[in-house]
Amino acid sequence: MDDLLSEFLTETNENIGIVDAALVELEQNPDEGSQIDNIFRLVHTIKGTCGFLGLPRLEAVAHAGENVLGKIRDKELTVTADVVTIILEAMDVIKEVLEVLEQTEEEPEGDDSDLIARLNDVAYGSGAAASAPAEPEPEPAAEPEPVAEERELKPGEVSEADLEAAFNAAPGPEDEAAEAESEVRPGEVSEEDLQAAFDAAPGPEEPAQEAAAAPAEEAAPVAEAEKPAPAPKVIPKKEPKAAAEAAPKETSLANQSIRVNVELLENLMTMVSELVLTRNQLLQMVRGMDDNEFTVPLQRLSHVTTELQEGLMKTRMQPIGNAWSKLPRIVRDLSHDLDKKIDLIMHGAETELDRQVLELIKDPLTHMVRNSADHGLEGPADRLAAGKKETGKIVLDAYHEGGHIIITITDDGRGLNSEKIKAKAIENGMATETELEGMSTQQIQSYIMKAGFSTAEKVTNVSGRGVGMDVVRSNIEKIGGTIELKSEEGLGSTFTIKIPLTLAIVSALIVECCKERFAIPQISVVELVRASTDGRSDNTIEMINDSPVLRLRDRLLPLVHLNDILRLETAADEVAEQSEAKGSEEFIIVSQVGAYTFGIVVDRVFDTEEIVVKPVAPILRDLSIFSGNTILGDGSVIMILDPNGIASKSGENVVGDHSVEEEAHRVSSESDKVAMLVCRAGGEEPKAVPLSLVARLEEIDVETIENTNGQLVVQYRGKIMPLVTVNEEATVVKEGRQPILVFSDNERTMGLVVDEIVDIVDDHLNVEMASNVEGMIGSAVIRGKATDVIDVGYYLQKCFGDWFGSTETAAYGSGQSAQRILLVDDSPFFRNMLVPLLSVAGYEVSTAENPVEALTMRDQGKNFDVIVSDIEMPEMDGFQFAEEVLGDDRWADTPIVALSSHTTPQDFDRGRKVGFSDYVAKFDRDALMNTLSQTLRAAGGAK
Amino acid sequence: MSNTEEMQEFVTVTIADQMFGIPVLQVHDVLGSVKLTNIPLAPPEVAGALNLRGRIVTCIDIRKRLGLPQAENDHKPMSVVVEHHGEPYSLLIDSVGEVLSLRTDKLEMNPGTMDSRWREVSSGIYRTEDNLLVILQIDRLLDFAGGANVAA
């Protein structure tokens, strides 16, 4: 057949299929403008092509149809069932003609003048439209013929029809039927059907059932069309017209999708990948040159390549249900073997992801579901005893989130037993008791996913979980995914898997470290920070006992030097030279692995590049630090860093440290732990100050210290910064560099002279002894040593009587009568800490140790302008307190600001819900000050 | 010499003045000096990776693998590309010589006094007129599970 003609046939068949569907939709929603445009365009295309190919009959019908559609589009004609019917009729005629055309390559003879006249009547309104539905039947008579021809073409379908008819008519010789059926479509029988059939009737006719059940739907219309005689028995209610319509429609549907060999797709993908690389290479070459003749075509090439890449990517997408299809059977078998009752529920099976990824997660998923069924769920007796339903549930859920697909596997079984895992971890020497003591339940449970935790049998006995969960984890991590585990003993477990949608082509950031270039997948890069080690830029890398950290906005970011991690040793002096030259400037790639955020320090950052990830050679597979390698635009090979690997290299326990909930959990278990900076100043005994109050750690050259009005000052960042000593004994060193702690508040900064910065520790802070020494809050045991806790407020006051000037942190309405604050916090430390700060800011502060005490104050008739309340308190927590306050008229108008170490969005929401005016992180002094003045301003404005 | 089945062809290469033979059928390419990308943390025998017409090839430093002294700094190694389990590897060598066709029955056992690292990777020795040719077994050469301690 003529290529042009065959193409036309395919295309037109497809278009008519679309038009059919769109017309039906249009009929239901006549006001939908986009549908009619689409239909009109398609019919117009058909008409145009027919004219071009010299098919006058088709052209005439299409033209008449187009006229009607044009009127509808121009709103000169309203969409009614009649109008749609007649257009559909025209489409049917076109379909018939196409059928014949396909067989004979000739337009069949025929007279459409009646149809065209009626179409024209509708279009130009002679009232004949009403008569249209009366005679829609003239054409269908022609139908059976072309279809019958098709039947010869596809003998398979005939037997299907026969089968169908035979099966429906009389359940007789099914075995034979089944045989015929399976010859026709051996692959079409899905497992569910098999299963259903199997469950329904375990008898001799079982194969027939299953076979017939599968294609029943498709077969039915075919049967009607092709075998009018037996068909009426099958579906007697349908009009022959409907049947006639169905048959050709099926061919057009078949034309819309084709089966392609996966290998072909893979090859195409590889080639596109190579194309992308070559494109990058060309771009790289041209980038250096100014305008030249290549620029424009190259841009176009680049554009087309991108489109091609995206398009091909789409062809590779498959619903995740494909990976799940075997699961019902597996679960069913397991439930039989194990004598358990199991419900497998699957949501989001249509969620699509890259074929390659799909293949890679298939096994881990199967494995995990098997685990859930085997070890997670209890037997029916145990379940009943535990007060659960007899039937256990395994829920699979998949959905897209960002560039990722999230899959969760939940069971309502027995969950994990932390105690046993702990015991096992200690037994295997993976952790010490002390280490485990400090871990959250999740962290402990995550041990089951660590390599070397235990062999299968043992874990099964111990925890009821886990043949090779470490293998599952490493498989998932290999494709750049993460897996989290949440389990509650007795209630079940949830595994959450997060994997990228595709692996083939990713955007990566190219960085340099020790003259070597590396790529970091863009997806794990949160932000880039430029920092220096000498205070010249805003961001300074500070050292805590040889561990570099960076103050990034309100948090402390642990840093790793890429050259340390990679053990890259360019001659040390060369590095020194280099850093000397560029003013020790460094780039920090803020990267996130699960909930763990850290910075990777590199020498330089280049731009981003689309890279094609290629797996590393097998002998390098053990290097967890690389996720692959690739060829850059300039033709050089580059290694792709895996932030997961870097994180674990840097010693962080990443596993199970992922979820936000868990983070919150962890915080709550450590809520009263405070990061304290321990230093020595004015005496041997250690002193401590909450790290959150320290703006910066500096070392200043002693020679720059000046003396004005008996006050030591230093020029710092273009301003004069007063220096204070902790007490009279403390002195500034004579020469060299003087470490100081910088406290900062907007424009004012103060330096506290210390002898040595010792460490930063996370510890419980209980000020056990109040101090009568000025400048000290009291003593606390930190790192097993009695440590004086510095009262920063005292020094601030000492330095600046007017520390809190007229900036926005000043108390609202200062100058008028002081605003009254009630501070409710069970920790004496914070009360001690905040009272001076707030008083200096000009507030009148009252304190209460707990909500009960605060409510007593209410009963005593005291009034405050604002209440600042902690959240975690014994007896009554902050949320209850807020409800209590709002539930009573006396203080209902008083705004309440929550002060908490829980600052996850969930907490925030909850806080707002119960009526907190605002929610401030416990250690964020600036935020507290701002919030207070804003809250008061808002409240003041409202009054 | 009449029976060709008993003949085997070897590409001869020189590394640190020693002649080695590599079965010619296993050699895919011979490259001049190319730019290598260093792979940090890789086993010491892995010299880096290179781009061979769009394929990433892992380079093996045979000197390290065999415990030979390191070449001088200005030394520009060539490489012979072989395939092992479907993955391309390039073996760094000093120079490549002719292809020799040798009778399989002339292959002699490795002398027992030979360095164990050599014995491990060599399938035998050929005596040629003016040299001894150590036949390298690529599979063994590239299988260095315990390789990390070889060059240490």
PDB file of C-alpha atoms in Angstrom, chain A residues 514-515 563-564 568-580 603:
ATOM      1  CA  CYS A 514      41.886  19.375  44.700  1.00  0.00           C
ATOM      2  CA  LYS A 515      41.866  19.958  40.965  1.00  0.00           C
ATOM      3  CA  ASN A 563      39.085  16.296  50.076  1.00  0.00           C
ATOM      4  CA  ASP A 564      39.050  14.665  53.505  1.00  0.00           C
ATOM      5  CA  LEU A 568      42.563  13.585  48.154  1.00  0.00           C
ATOM      6  CA  GLU A 569      46.002  14.801  48.994  1.00  0.00           C
ATOM      7  CA  THR A 570      47.235  17.259  46.545  1.00  0.00           C
ATOM      8  CA  ALA A 571      50.542  18.229  47.992  1.00  0.00           C
ATOM      9  CA  ALA A 572      49.703  20.047  51.189  1.00  0.00           C
ATOM     10  CA  ASP A 573      51.778  23.096  50.440  1.00  0.00           C
ATOM     11  CA  GLU A 574      50.065  23.466  47.123  1.00  0.00           C
ATOM     12  CA  VAL A 575      46.724  23.626  48.846  1.00  0.00           C
ATOM     13  CA  ALA A 576      48.023  26.166  51.291  1.00  0.00           C
ATOM     14  CA  GLU A 577      49.344  28.207  48.431  1.00  0.00           C
ATOM     15  CA  GLN A 578      46.074  27.953  46.681  1.00  0.00           C
ATOM     16  CA  SER A 579      44.003  28.959  49.652  1.00  0.00           C
ATOM     17  CA  GLU A 580      46.374  31.816  50.289  1.00  0.00           C
ATOM     18  CA  ASP A 603      37.109  24.378  46.160  1.00  0.00           C
TER      19      ASP A 603
END
